Short mmCIF file of C-alpha atoms and ligand atoms in Angstrom, two decimals:
data_model
loop_
_atom_site.label_atom_id
_atom_site.label_comp_id
_atom_site.label_asym_id
_atom_site.label_seq_id
_atom_site.Cartn_x
_atom_site.Cartn_y
_atom_site.Cartn_z
CA LYS A 1 18.37 20.88 4.87
CA ALA A 2 17.94 19.79 1.26
CA GLN A 3 21.49 18.59 -0.01
CA CYS A 4 21.06 19.77 -3.57
CA GLY A 5 19.13 22.59 -4.84
CA PHE A 6 18.51 21.15 -8.00
CA GLY A 7 17.34 17.99 -6.64
CA GLU A 8 15.02 20.03 -4.37
CA ALA A 9 13.49 22.21 -7.24
CA GLY A 10 12.88 18.68 -8.86
CA VAL A 11 14.89 20.07 -12.00
CA CYS A 12 17.52 17.02 -12.21
CA CYS A 13 16.55 14.38 -14.72
CA ARG A 14 18.28 10.97 -15.02
CA ILE A 15 15.31 9.04 -16.85
CA CYS A 16 17.74 8.34 -19.75
CA ALA A 17 21.28 7.31 -20.28
CA MET A 18 21.98 10.65 -22.06
CA GLY A 19 21.72 12.30 -18.84
CA PRO A 20 21.64 13.33 -16.18
CA CYS A 21 20.66 16.78 -17.39
CA ARG A 22 20.12 19.52 -14.46
CA VAL A 23 18.56 22.56 -15.81
CA SER A 24 17.94 25.78 -14.23
CA PRO A 25 15.17 26.41 -11.88
CA VAL A 26 15.41 30.11 -12.87
CA PRO A 27 13.74 31.12 -16.32
CA GLY A 28 16.47 33.00 -18.54
CA LYS A 29 19.48 32.02 -16.27
CA GLY A 30 21.72 28.97 -17.09
CA ALA A 31 20.55 25.51 -19.04
CA GLU A 32 17.00 25.76 -19.98
CA ARG A 33 16.67 22.40 -21.71
CA GLY A 34 18.35 18.77 -21.24
CA ILE A 35 19.60 17.24 -24.01
CA CYS A 36 16.08 16.10 -25.21
CA GLY A 37 15.07 19.21 -24.98
CA ALA A 38 12.84 18.67 -21.97
CA ASN A 39 12.49 21.93 -20.06
CA ALA A 40 12.06 22.53 -16.38
CA ASP A 41 8.17 22.22 -16.37
CA THR A 42 8.36 18.82 -17.95
CA ILE A 43 11.04 17.74 -15.93
CA VAL A 44 9.46 18.50 -12.84
CA ALA A 45 6.15 17.21 -13.95
CA ARG A 46 7.67 14.10 -14.97
CA ASN A 47 9.79 13.52 -11.48
CA PHE A 48 6.77 14.25 -9.63
CA ALA A 49 4.75 11.80 -11.78
CA ARG A 50 7.26 9.08 -10.98
CA MET A 51 7.03 9.54 -7.67
CA VAL A 52 3.26 8.97 -7.67
CA ALA A 53 3.87 5.77 -9.72
CA GLY A 54 6.40 4.64 -7.15
CA GLY A 55 3.89 5.33 -4.02
CA THR A 56 0.98 3.60 -6.17
CA SER A 57 2.77 0.54 -6.76
CA ALA A 58 3.87 0.33 -3.37
CA HIS A 59 0.70 0.69 -1.80
CA SER A 60 -1.25 -1.40 -4.28
CA ASP A 61 1.29 -4.39 -4.43
CA HIS A 62 0.89 -4.52 -0.90
CA ALA A 63 -3.10 -5.00 -1.34
CA ARG A 64 -2.42 -7.35 -4.04
CA ASP A 65 -0.43 -9.45 -1.71
CA ILE A 66 -3.31 -9.37 0.59
CA VAL A 67 -5.82 -10.34 -1.93
CA HIS A 68 -3.66 -13.34 -2.95
CA ALA A 69 -3.73 -14.55 0.59
CA MET A 70 -7.78 -14.39 0.78
CA HIS A 71 -7.62 -16.08 -2.65
CA GLY A 72 -6.01 -19.20 -0.78
CA ALA A 73 -8.18 -18.83 2.34
CA LYS A 74 -9.76 -21.76 4.30
CA ALA A 75 -11.65 -22.15 7.34
CA GLU A 76 -8.56 -23.97 8.84
CA GLY A 77 -6.62 -21.16 8.56
CA PRO A 78 -3.95 -19.93 8.86
CA PHE A 79 -5.34 -17.12 6.63
CA LYS A 80 -9.20 -17.23 7.21
CA ILE A 81 -12.14 -15.03 6.96
CA ARG A 82 -12.64 -12.82 10.50
CA ASP A 83 -15.16 -10.23 9.26
CA GLU A 84 -17.72 -12.27 7.30
CA ALA A 85 -20.32 -9.32 7.51
CA LYS A 86 -17.99 -7.08 5.72
CA LEU A 87 -17.04 -9.81 3.13
CA ARG A 88 -20.74 -10.20 2.19
CA ARG A 89 -21.12 -6.60 2.19
CA ILE A 90 -18.41 -5.80 -0.49
CA ALA A 91 -19.27 -8.97 -2.31
CA GLY A 92 -23.00 -7.40 -2.57
CA GLU A 93 -21.33 -4.05 -3.27
CA TRP A 94 -19.42 -5.35 -6.44
CA GLY A 95 -22.85 -7.41 -7.75
CA ILE A 96 -21.72 -10.80 -6.73
CA GLU A 97 -25.16 -12.86 -6.52
CA ALA A 98 -26.39 -14.50 -3.68
CA ALA A 99 -23.70 -12.59 -1.46
CA ASP A 100 -25.69 -12.95 1.67
CA THR A 101 -26.12 -16.87 1.40
CA LYS A 102 -23.16 -17.97 -0.56
CA GLU A 103 -20.65 -20.29 1.34
CA THR A 104 -18.36 -18.17 3.02
CA TYR A 105 -14.85 -19.29 1.40
CA ALA A 106 -16.46 -20.08 -2.01
CA LEU A 107 -17.67 -16.29 -1.86
CA ALA A 108 -14.07 -15.12 -0.49
CA HIS A 109 -12.37 -16.68 -3.30
CA GLU A 110 -14.74 -15.01 -6.14
CA LEU A 111 -14.44 -11.88 -4.30
CA ALA A 112 -10.42 -12.13 -4.26
CA ASP A 113 -10.72 -13.11 -7.87
CA MET A 114 -12.54 -9.83 -8.65
CA ALA A 115 -10.13 -7.98 -6.49
CA LEU A 116 -7.28 -9.23 -8.88
CA GLN A 117 -8.77 -8.14 -11.65
CA GLU A 118 -8.88 -4.50 -10.65
CA PHE A 119 -5.14 -4.71 -11.19
CA GLY A 120 -4.93 -5.52 -14.45
CA LYS A 121 -8.57 -5.58 -16.27
CA PRO A 122 -8.14 -4.26 -19.85
CA PHE A 123 -11.43 -2.23 -19.80
CA GLY A 124 -13.25 -0.38 -17.17
CA THR A 125 -12.46 1.85 -14.10
CA GLN A 126 -11.99 1.03 -10.40
CA ARG A 127 -15.12 -0.73 -8.66
CA PHE A 128 -14.79 1.52 -5.50
CA LEU A 129 -15.47 4.60 -7.44
CA LYS A 130 -19.01 4.50 -6.88
CA ARG A 131 -18.48 5.32 -3.23
CA ALA A 132 -17.84 8.67 -4.02
CA PRO A 133 -20.66 11.18 -3.98
CA ILE A 134 -22.08 11.68 -7.53
CA ALA A 135 -20.47 15.17 -7.81
CA ARG A 136 -17.23 13.74 -7.53
CA GLN A 137 -17.64 10.87 -9.84
CA GLU A 138 -18.95 13.34 -12.38
CA LEU A 139 -15.97 15.54 -11.94
CA TRP A 140 -13.36 12.59 -12.61
CA GLU A 141 -15.52 11.70 -15.41
CA ARG A 142 -15.33 15.21 -16.97
CA GLU A 143 -11.90 15.61 -16.30
CA ARG A 144 -11.09 12.17 -17.61
CA ILE A 145 -9.14 11.00 -14.65
CA ALA A 146 -11.26 8.23 -13.41
CA PRO A 147 -8.63 5.71 -12.63
CA ARG A 148 -8.76 2.12 -14.85
CA ALA A 149 -6.99 -1.05 -13.59
CA ILE A 150 -4.01 0.10 -11.05
CA ASP A 151 -1.06 -1.65 -12.80
CA MET A 152 -2.45 -0.07 -16.09
CA GLU A 153 -2.30 3.46 -14.41
CA VAL A 154 1.23 2.93 -13.13
CA THR A 155 2.59 1.39 -16.31
CA THR A 156 0.75 4.54 -18.45
CA LEU A 157 2.61 6.92 -16.39
CA MET A 158 5.95 5.22 -16.44
CA HIS A 159 5.60 4.95 -20.10
CA SER A 160 4.42 8.61 -20.47
CA THR A 161 7.18 10.12 -18.52
CA HIS A 162 9.88 8.06 -20.42
CA MET A 163 12.24 10.22 -22.70
CA GLY A 164 10.82 11.33 -25.84
CA CYS A 165 7.31 10.77 -24.81
CA ALA A 166 4.86 13.29 -23.06
CA SER A 167 6.39 16.68 -22.49
CA ASP A 168 3.11 18.70 -21.74
CA TYR A 169 3.40 19.18 -17.83
CA GLU A 170 -0.31 19.79 -17.54
CA SER A 171 -1.10 16.51 -19.17
CA LEU A 172 1.45 14.74 -16.98
CA PHE A 173 -0.02 16.07 -13.93
CA ARG A 174 -3.66 14.83 -14.83
CA ARG A 175 -2.17 11.52 -15.49
CA GLY A 176 -0.38 11.65 -12.14
CA MET A 177 -3.73 12.58 -10.71
CA ARG A 178 -5.56 9.56 -12.40
CA THR A 179 -2.49 7.22 -11.13
CA GLY A 180 -2.89 8.63 -7.68
CA LEU A 181 -6.60 8.02 -7.71
CA SER A 182 -6.20 4.39 -8.71
CA ASP A 183 -4.18 4.05 -5.43
CA GLY A 184 -6.37 5.97 -3.27
CA TRP A 185 -9.59 4.32 -4.54
CA GLY A 186 -7.92 1.08 -5.82
CA GLY A 187 -5.23 -0.39 -4.25
CA SER A 188 -5.00 1.54 -0.75
CA MET A 189 -9.03 0.72 -0.44
CA ILE A 190 -8.79 -2.88 -1.42
CA GLY A 191 -5.68 -3.20 1.06
CA THR A 192 -7.83 -1.62 3.90
CA GLU A 193 -11.22 -3.63 3.13
CA PHE A 194 -9.41 -6.86 2.49
CA SER A 195 -7.17 -6.66 5.41
CA ASP A 196 -10.55 -5.92 7.81
CA THR A 197 -12.07 -9.03 6.28
CA MET A 198 -9.44 -11.59 6.49
CA TYR A 199 -7.91 -10.26 9.81
CA GLY A 200 -10.83 -8.60 11.58
CA THR A 201 -11.79 -4.95 11.64
CA PRO A 202 -10.01 -3.46 14.40
CA PRO A 203 -11.75 -1.72 17.49
CA ALA A 204 -10.24 1.09 19.59
CA ARG A 205 -7.70 -0.51 22.22
CA PRO A 206 -5.33 0.60 24.56
CA SER A 207 -1.45 0.18 23.75
CA SER A 208 1.93 1.23 24.94
CA SER A 209 4.67 3.10 22.84
CA ASN A 210 8.17 3.59 23.48
CA LEU A 211 11.69 1.65 23.34
CA GLY A 212 10.82 0.86 26.96
CA VAL A 213 8.38 -1.82 25.36
CA ILE A 214 11.35 -4.02 24.87
CA ASP A 215 11.43 -6.35 27.64
CA ALA A 216 14.92 -7.95 28.72
CA GLU A 217 13.38 -10.86 30.32
CA MET A 218 11.36 -11.88 27.13
CA VAL A 219 12.38 -13.13 23.73
CA ASN A 220 11.63 -9.84 21.57
CA VAL A 221 10.68 -9.94 17.99
CA LEU A 222 10.52 -6.64 16.12
CA ILE A 223 8.17 -6.45 13.40
CA HIS A 224 8.88 -4.10 10.93
CA GLY A 225 8.26 -3.49 6.99
CA HIS A 226 5.66 -3.78 4.62
CA ASP A 227 3.95 -6.98 4.64
CA PRO A 228 0.97 -7.48 7.06
CA ASN A 229 0.48 -11.13 5.79
CA LEU A 230 3.89 -12.14 7.54
CA ALA A 231 3.42 -10.11 10.29
CA GLU A 232 0.03 -11.60 11.01
CA MET A 233 1.44 -15.20 10.79
CA VAL A 234 4.54 -14.00 13.35
CA VAL A 235 1.93 -12.89 15.87
CA LEU A 236 -0.02 -16.23 15.50
CA ALA A 237 3.14 -18.13 15.90
CA ALA A 238 4.00 -16.32 18.85
CA GLN A 239 0.63 -17.25 20.42
CA ASN A 240 1.65 -20.75 19.95
CA PRO A 241 2.00 -22.69 23.32
CA GLU A 242 4.69 -24.76 21.64
CA MET A 243 6.72 -21.71 20.98
CA VAL A 244 5.85 -19.88 24.50
CA GLU A 245 7.14 -23.21 26.06
CA LEU A 246 10.25 -23.26 24.21
CA ALA A 247 10.97 -19.62 24.91
CA LYS A 248 10.48 -20.54 28.64
CA ALA A 249 12.53 -23.58 28.12
CA LYS A 250 15.65 -21.14 26.93
CA GLY A 251 15.21 -19.01 30.28
CA ALA A 252 12.95 -16.28 28.93
CA LYS A 253 9.51 -15.52 30.52
CA GLY A 254 7.77 -15.63 27.33
CA ILE A 255 7.49 -14.02 23.77
CA ASN A 256 7.25 -10.25 23.47
CA ILE A 257 6.17 -9.24 19.95
CA VAL A 258 7.09 -5.27 19.44
CA GLY A 259 6.03 -3.38 16.47
CA MET A 260 7.58 -0.66 14.48
CA CYS A 261 6.13 1.93 11.89
CA CYS A 262 3.10 0.67 9.79
CA THR A 263 3.10 -2.91 9.85
CA GLY A 264 3.68 -2.23 13.59
CA ASN A 265 0.74 -0.09 13.80
CA GLU A 266 -1.20 -2.44 11.79
CA MET A 267 -0.67 -5.24 14.54
CA THR A 268 -1.26 -2.82 17.44
CA MET A 269 -4.71 -1.94 16.04
CA ARG A 270 -5.66 -5.56 15.45
CA HIS A 271 -3.61 -7.32 18.15
CA GLY A 272 -2.90 -4.61 20.88
CA ILE A 273 1.14 -5.35 20.54
CA LYS A 274 3.10 -2.69 21.88
CA ILE A 275 4.93 -0.35 19.40
CA ALA A 276 8.76 0.48 20.00
CA GLY A 277 8.87 3.40 17.46
CA ASN A 278 8.77 4.24 14.04
CA PHE A 279 11.75 3.88 11.65
CA TYR A 280 14.03 6.52 12.70
CA GLN A 281 14.41 4.42 15.83
CA GLN A 282 15.12 1.08 14.09
CA GLU A 283 18.92 1.01 14.92
CA MET A 284 18.23 2.25 18.35
CA CYS A 285 15.96 -0.84 19.05
CA ILE A 286 18.95 -3.25 17.71
CA ILE A 287 21.66 -1.53 19.60
CA THR A 288 19.61 -2.31 22.98
CA GLY A 289 20.85 -5.79 22.44
CA ALA A 290 17.52 -7.21 23.60
CA ILE A 291 16.12 -7.74 20.15
CA GLU A 292 16.37 -11.57 18.95
CA ALA A 293 14.96 -10.94 15.53
CA VAL A 294 13.60 -8.09 13.27
CA VAL A 295 10.94 -9.37 11.02
S1 SF4 B 301 15.26 12.42 -20.59
FE1 SF4 B 301 15.74 14.52 -21.37
S2 SF4 B 301 16.29 15.65 -19.67
FE2 SF4 B 301 16.11 13.54 -19.12
S3 SF4 B 301 18.51 12.65 -18.78
FE3 SF4 B 301 17.41 12.06 -20.77
S4 SF4 B 301 17.96 13.69 -22.05
FE4 SF4 B 301 18.20 14.46 -20.13
#
Protein backbone atom coordinates (compact mmCIF):
# COMPACT_ATOMS: atom_id res chain seq x y z
CA LYS A 1 0.00 0.00 0.00
CA ALA A 2 1.26 3.51 -0.80
CA GLN A 3 2.39 5.28 2.39
CA CYS A 4 1.18 8.72 1.29
CA GLY A 5 -1.91 9.58 -0.77
CA PHE A 6 -0.47 12.94 -1.87
CA GLY A 7 2.69 11.26 -3.07
CA GLU A 8 0.69 8.55 -4.80
CA ALA A 9 -1.37 11.19 -6.65
CA GLY A 10 1.83 13.09 -7.54
CA VAL A 11 0.59 16.34 -5.95
CA CYS A 12 3.42 16.88 -3.48
CA CYS A 13 6.06 19.29 -4.78
CA ARG A 14 9.45 19.98 -3.25
CA ILE A 15 11.20 21.39 -6.28
CA CYS A 16 12.15 24.64 -4.55
CA ALA A 17 13.05 25.75 -1.03
CA MET A 18 9.73 27.59 -0.55
CA GLY A 19 8.06 24.19 -0.34
CA PRO A 20 7.31 21.41 0.16
CA CYS A 21 3.78 22.23 -1.07
CA ARG A 22 1.00 19.69 -1.05
CA VAL A 23 -2.07 20.54 -3.10
CA SER A 24 -5.36 18.73 -3.11
CA PRO A 25 -5.87 16.04 -5.76
CA VAL A 26 -9.61 16.83 -5.61
CA PRO A 27 -10.65 19.97 -7.59
CA GLY A 28 -12.47 22.56 -5.45
CA LYS A 29 -11.38 20.97 -2.18
CA GLY A 30 -8.39 22.04 -0.10
CA ALA A 31 -5.29 23.93 -1.27
CA GLU A 32 -5.34 24.26 -5.06
CA ARG A 33 -1.96 25.94 -5.64
CA GLY A 34 1.53 25.81 -4.26
CA ILE A 35 3.25 28.99 -3.02
CA CYS A 36 4.54 29.75 -6.53
CA GLY A 37 1.08 29.30 -8.06
CA ALA A 38 1.61 25.83 -9.53
CA ASN A 39 -1.63 23.82 -9.60
CA ALA A 40 -2.10 20.05 -9.42
CA ASP A 41 -1.74 19.62 -13.20
CA THR A 42 1.60 21.41 -13.25
CA ILE A 43 2.91 19.65 -10.15
CA VAL A 44 1.96 16.18 -11.42
CA ALA A 45 3.44 16.88 -14.85
CA ARG A 46 6.67 18.27 -13.35
CA ASN A 47 7.06 15.32 -10.98
CA PHE A 48 6.48 12.85 -13.79
CA ALA A 49 8.85 14.69 -16.12
CA ARG A 50 11.60 14.62 -13.49
CA MET A 51 11.15 10.87 -13.15
CA VAL A 52 11.63 10.61 -16.91
CA ALA A 53 14.78 12.76 -16.68
CA GLY A 54 16.13 10.56 -13.87
CA GLY A 55 15.46 7.33 -15.77
CA THR A 56 16.91 8.69 -18.99
CA SER A 57 20.07 9.86 -17.26
CA ALA A 58 20.53 6.46 -15.57
CA HIS A 59 20.18 4.39 -18.75
CA SER A 60 22.13 6.80 -20.86
CA ASP A 61 25.03 7.38 -18.49
CA HIS A 62 25.42 3.60 -18.38
CA ALA A 63 25.66 3.69 -22.20
CA ARG A 64 28.20 6.52 -22.09
CA ASP A 65 30.42 4.41 -19.84
CA ILE A 66 30.33 1.56 -22.35
CA VAL A 67 31.17 3.92 -25.21
CA HIS A 68 34.07 5.40 -23.21
CA ALA A 69 35.44 1.89 -22.73
CA MET A 70 35.13 1.28 -26.48
CA HIS A 71 36.99 4.51 -27.16
CA GLY A 72 39.95 3.00 -25.31
CA ALA A 73 39.50 -0.56 -26.65
CA LYS A 74 42.56 -2.35 -28.08
CA ALA A 75 43.30 -5.72 -29.62
CA GLU A 76 45.22 -6.96 -26.57
CA GLY A 77 42.27 -6.08 -24.28
CA PRO A 78 40.91 -6.10 -21.72
CA PHE A 79 38.30 -4.01 -23.59
CA LYS A 80 38.19 -5.28 -27.16
CA ILE A 81 35.89 -5.75 -30.13
CA ARG A 82 34.19 -9.14 -30.11
CA ASP A 83 31.42 -8.60 -32.69
CA GLU A 84 33.28 -6.99 -35.57
CA ALA A 85 30.39 -7.51 -38.03
CA LYS A 86 28.14 -5.43 -35.80
CA LEU A 87 30.81 -2.75 -35.43
CA ARG A 88 31.06 -2.44 -39.22
CA ARG A 89 27.29 -2.52 -39.65
CA ILE A 90 26.71 0.38 -37.23
CA ALA A 91 29.65 2.32 -38.69
CA GLY A 92 28.10 1.95 -42.16
CA GLU A 93 24.69 2.95 -40.81
CA TRP A 94 26.20 6.12 -39.34
CA GLY A 95 27.93 6.99 -42.62
CA ILE A 96 31.59 6.32 -41.74
CA GLU A 97 33.61 5.97 -44.94
CA ALA A 98 35.29 2.63 -45.66
CA ALA A 99 33.36 1.03 -42.80
CA ASP A 100 33.96 -2.40 -44.36
CA THR A 101 37.70 -2.09 -44.73
CA LYS A 102 39.04 0.29 -42.10
CA GLU A 103 41.32 -1.19 -39.42
CA THR A 104 39.09 -2.57 -36.65
CA TYR A 105 40.29 -0.42 -33.76
CA ALA A 106 40.61 2.77 -35.77
CA LEU A 107 36.99 2.20 -36.78
CA ALA A 108 35.90 1.39 -33.21
CA HIS A 109 37.49 4.59 -31.90
CA GLU A 110 35.92 6.71 -34.64
CA LEU A 111 32.50 5.18 -34.00
CA ALA A 112 32.86 5.64 -30.22
CA ASP A 113 33.75 9.28 -30.80
CA MET A 114 30.58 9.74 -32.86
CA ALA A 115 28.50 7.98 -30.19
CA LEU A 116 29.87 10.27 -27.48
CA GLN A 117 28.70 13.23 -29.57
CA GLU A 118 25.16 11.83 -29.37
CA PHE A 119 25.18 12.83 -25.72
CA GLY A 120 26.14 16.47 -26.14
CA LYS A 121 26.09 17.59 -29.76
CA PRO A 122 24.69 21.13 -30.05
CA PHE A 123 22.64 20.51 -33.22
CA GLY A 124 20.58 17.74 -34.81
CA THR A 125 18.65 14.73 -33.52
CA GLN A 126 19.58 11.18 -32.51
CA ARG A 127 21.21 9.12 -35.26
CA PHE A 128 19.30 5.92 -34.48
CA LEU A 129 15.93 7.61 -35.15
CA LYS A 130 16.41 6.66 -38.79
CA ARG A 131 15.86 3.02 -37.83
CA ALA A 132 12.18 3.77 -37.15
CA PRO A 133 9.53 3.41 -39.87
CA ILE A 134 9.14 6.60 -41.94
CA ALA A 135 5.59 7.17 -40.67
CA ARG A 136 6.90 7.13 -37.08
CA GLN A 137 9.71 9.55 -37.91
CA GLU A 138 7.19 11.89 -39.55
CA LEU A 139 4.99 11.72 -36.45
CA TRP A 140 7.92 12.71 -34.21
CA GLU A 141 8.76 15.58 -36.53
CA ARG A 142 5.18 16.78 -36.68
CA GLU A 143 4.82 16.67 -32.91
CA ARG A 144 8.27 18.24 -32.46
CA ILE A 145 9.42 15.48 -30.14
CA ALA A 146 12.31 14.06 -32.21
CA PRO A 147 15.01 13.88 -29.50
CA ARG A 148 18.19 15.93 -29.72
CA ALA A 149 21.39 15.23 -27.75
CA ILE A 150 20.65 13.09 -24.68
CA ASP A 151 22.26 15.37 -22.10
CA MET A 152 20.50 18.33 -23.70
CA GLU A 153 17.10 16.66 -23.32
CA VAL A 154 17.72 15.81 -19.65
CA THR A 155 19.01 19.32 -18.91
CA THR A 156 16.17 21.01 -20.79
CA LEU A 157 13.64 18.92 -18.88
CA MET A 158 15.21 19.68 -15.50
CA HIS A 159 15.31 23.36 -16.43
CA SER A 160 11.71 23.43 -17.72
CA THR A 161 10.39 21.78 -14.58
CA HIS A 162 12.16 24.12 -12.20
CA MET A 163 10.19 26.61 -10.11
CA GLY A 164 8.90 29.53 -12.17
CA CYS A 165 9.61 27.90 -15.56
CA ALA A 166 7.18 25.91 -17.74
CA SER A 167 3.76 25.34 -16.20
CA ASP A 168 1.59 24.08 -19.07
CA TYR A 169 1.16 20.39 -18.35
CA GLU A 170 0.73 19.44 -22.00
CA SER A 171 3.99 21.09 -22.91
CA LEU A 172 5.71 19.38 -19.96
CA PHE A 173 4.44 15.96 -21.01
CA ARG A 174 5.58 16.65 -24.58
CA ARG A 175 9.08 17.52 -23.34
CA GLY A 176 9.00 14.39 -21.17
CA MET A 177 8.19 12.30 -24.27
CA ARG A 178 11.08 13.85 -26.17
CA THR A 179 13.43 13.05 -23.28
CA GLY A 180 12.11 9.49 -23.01
CA LEU A 181 12.73 9.04 -26.74
CA SER A 182 16.31 10.24 -26.28
CA ASP A 183 16.68 7.30 -23.91
CA GLY A 184 14.91 4.65 -26.00
CA TRP A 185 16.37 5.66 -29.36
CA GLY A 186 19.57 7.15 -27.94
CA GLY A 187 21.06 6.04 -24.64
CA SER A 188 19.45 2.61 -24.34
CA MET A 189 19.98 1.73 -27.99
CA ILE A 190 23.60 2.88 -27.89
CA GLY A 191 24.09 0.89 -24.67
CA THR A 192 22.70 -2.30 -26.24
CA GLU A 193 24.45 -2.01 -29.60
CA PHE A 194 27.84 -1.02 -28.24
CA SER A 195 27.73 -3.67 -25.48
CA ASP A 196 27.12 -6.31 -28.14
CA THR A 197 29.98 -4.92 -30.22
CA MET A 198 32.42 -5.02 -27.34
CA TYR A 199 31.22 -7.99 -25.32
CA GLY A 200 29.64 -10.12 -28.06
CA THR A 201 26.03 -10.43 -29.18
CA PRO A 202 24.43 -12.94 -26.79
CA PRO A 203 23.02 -16.25 -28.09
CA ALA A 204 20.23 -18.18 -26.34
CA ARG A 205 21.84 -20.30 -23.62
CA PRO A 206 20.69 -22.30 -20.58
CA SER A 207 21.40 -21.18 -17.03
CA SER A 208 20.11 -21.69 -13.49
CA SER A 209 18.44 -19.30 -11.13
CA ASN A 210 17.78 -19.36 -7.40
CA LEU A 211 19.65 -18.75 -4.16
CA GLY A 212 20.76 -22.37 -4.51
CA VAL A 213 23.31 -21.34 -7.17
CA ILE A 214 25.50 -20.09 -4.30
CA ASP A 215 27.93 -22.92 -3.62
CA ALA A 216 29.35 -23.31 -0.10
CA GLU A 217 32.48 -24.99 -1.45
CA MET A 218 33.40 -22.21 -3.86
CA VAL A 219 34.56 -18.61 -3.55
CA ASN A 220 31.26 -16.88 -4.35
CA VAL A 221 31.31 -13.41 -5.89
CA LEU A 222 27.95 -11.71 -6.40
CA ILE A 223 27.72 -9.32 -9.36
CA HIS A 224 25.19 -6.58 -8.77
CA GLY A 225 24.66 -3.01 -9.87
CA HIS A 226 24.73 -1.00 -13.02
CA ASP A 227 28.16 -1.24 -14.52
CA PRO A 228 28.63 -3.94 -17.17
CA ASN A 229 32.25 -2.86 -17.84
CA LEU A 230 33.21 -3.74 -14.28
CA ALA A 231 31.14 -6.95 -14.28
CA GLU A 232 32.81 -8.11 -17.51
CA MET A 233 36.22 -7.60 -15.93
CA VAL A 234 35.19 -9.54 -12.79
CA VAL A 235 34.08 -12.46 -14.99
CA LEU A 236 37.39 -12.32 -16.90
CA ALA A 237 39.39 -12.18 -13.67
CA ALA A 238 37.49 -15.18 -12.28
CA GLN A 239 38.55 -17.22 -15.34
CA ASN A 240 42.21 -16.34 -14.84
CA PRO A 241 44.04 -19.60 -13.92
CA GLU A 242 46.15 -17.74 -11.37
CA MET A 243 43.00 -16.57 -9.54
CA VAL A 244 41.46 -20.05 -9.69
CA GLU A 245 44.66 -21.54 -8.24
CA LEU A 246 44.62 -18.94 -5.46
CA ALA A 247 41.03 -19.91 -4.59
CA LYS A 248 42.03 -23.58 -4.52
CA ALA A 249 45.04 -22.83 -2.35
CA LYS A 250 42.63 -21.35 0.19
CA GLY A 251 40.61 -24.56 0.26
CA ALA A 252 37.80 -23.72 -2.21
CA LYS A 253 36.92 -25.77 -5.29
CA GLY A 254 37.06 -22.68 -7.50
CA ILE A 255 35.42 -19.32 -8.15
CA ASN A 256 31.67 -19.11 -8.57
CA ILE A 257 30.36 -15.85 -10.07
CA VAL A 258 26.65 -15.42 -9.43
CA GLY A 259 24.49 -12.61 -10.77
CA MET A 260 21.84 -10.36 -9.37
CA CYS A 261 19.40 -8.07 -11.10
CA CYS A 262 20.12 -6.34 -14.43
CA THR A 263 23.91 -6.57 -14.63
CA GLY A 264 23.67 -10.15 -13.43
CA ASN A 265 21.24 -10.87 -16.28
CA GLU A 266 23.66 -9.30 -18.72
CA MET A 267 26.42 -11.64 -17.53
CA THR A 268 24.00 -14.56 -17.84
CA MET A 269 23.20 -13.84 -21.46
CA ARG A 270 26.83 -13.22 -22.40
CA HIS A 271 28.64 -15.78 -20.18
CA GLY A 272 25.94 -18.10 -18.84
CA ILE A 273 26.65 -17.24 -15.20
CA LYS A 274 23.95 -18.33 -12.77
CA ILE A 275 21.44 -15.89 -11.30
CA ALA A 276 20.97 -15.78 -7.53
CA GLY A 277 17.95 -13.49 -7.68
CA ASN A 278 16.88 -9.89 -8.10
CA PHE A 279 17.45 -7.01 -5.73
CA TYR A 280 14.62 -8.09 -3.43
CA GLN A 281 16.89 -10.99 -2.51
CA GLN A 282 20.18 -9.15 -2.08
CA GLU A 283 20.13 -9.32 1.73
CA MET A 284 19.08 -12.97 1.56
CA CYS A 285 22.24 -13.67 -0.44
CA ILE A 286 24.42 -11.96 2.13
CA ILE A 287 22.87 -13.69 5.14
CA THR A 288 23.70 -17.10 3.65
CA GLY A 289 27.21 -16.26 4.89
CA ALA A 290 28.60 -17.84 1.71
CA ILE A 291 29.19 -14.69 -0.35
CA GLU A 292 32.80 -13.48 -0.28
CA ALA A 293 32.16 -10.22 -2.14
CA VAL A 294 29.31 -8.20 -3.63
CA VAL A 295 30.60 -6.18 -6.59
S1 LIG B 1 8.03 24.92 -6.94
FE1 LIG B 1 6.09 25.91 -6.26
S2 LIG B 1 4.79 24.20 -5.64
FE2 LIG B 1 6.90 23.42 -5.74
S3 LIG B 1 7.78 23.61 -3.69
FE3 LIG B 1 8.32 25.48 -4.79
S4 LIG B 1 6.64 26.91 -4.32
FE4 LIG B 1 5.89 24.88 -3.77
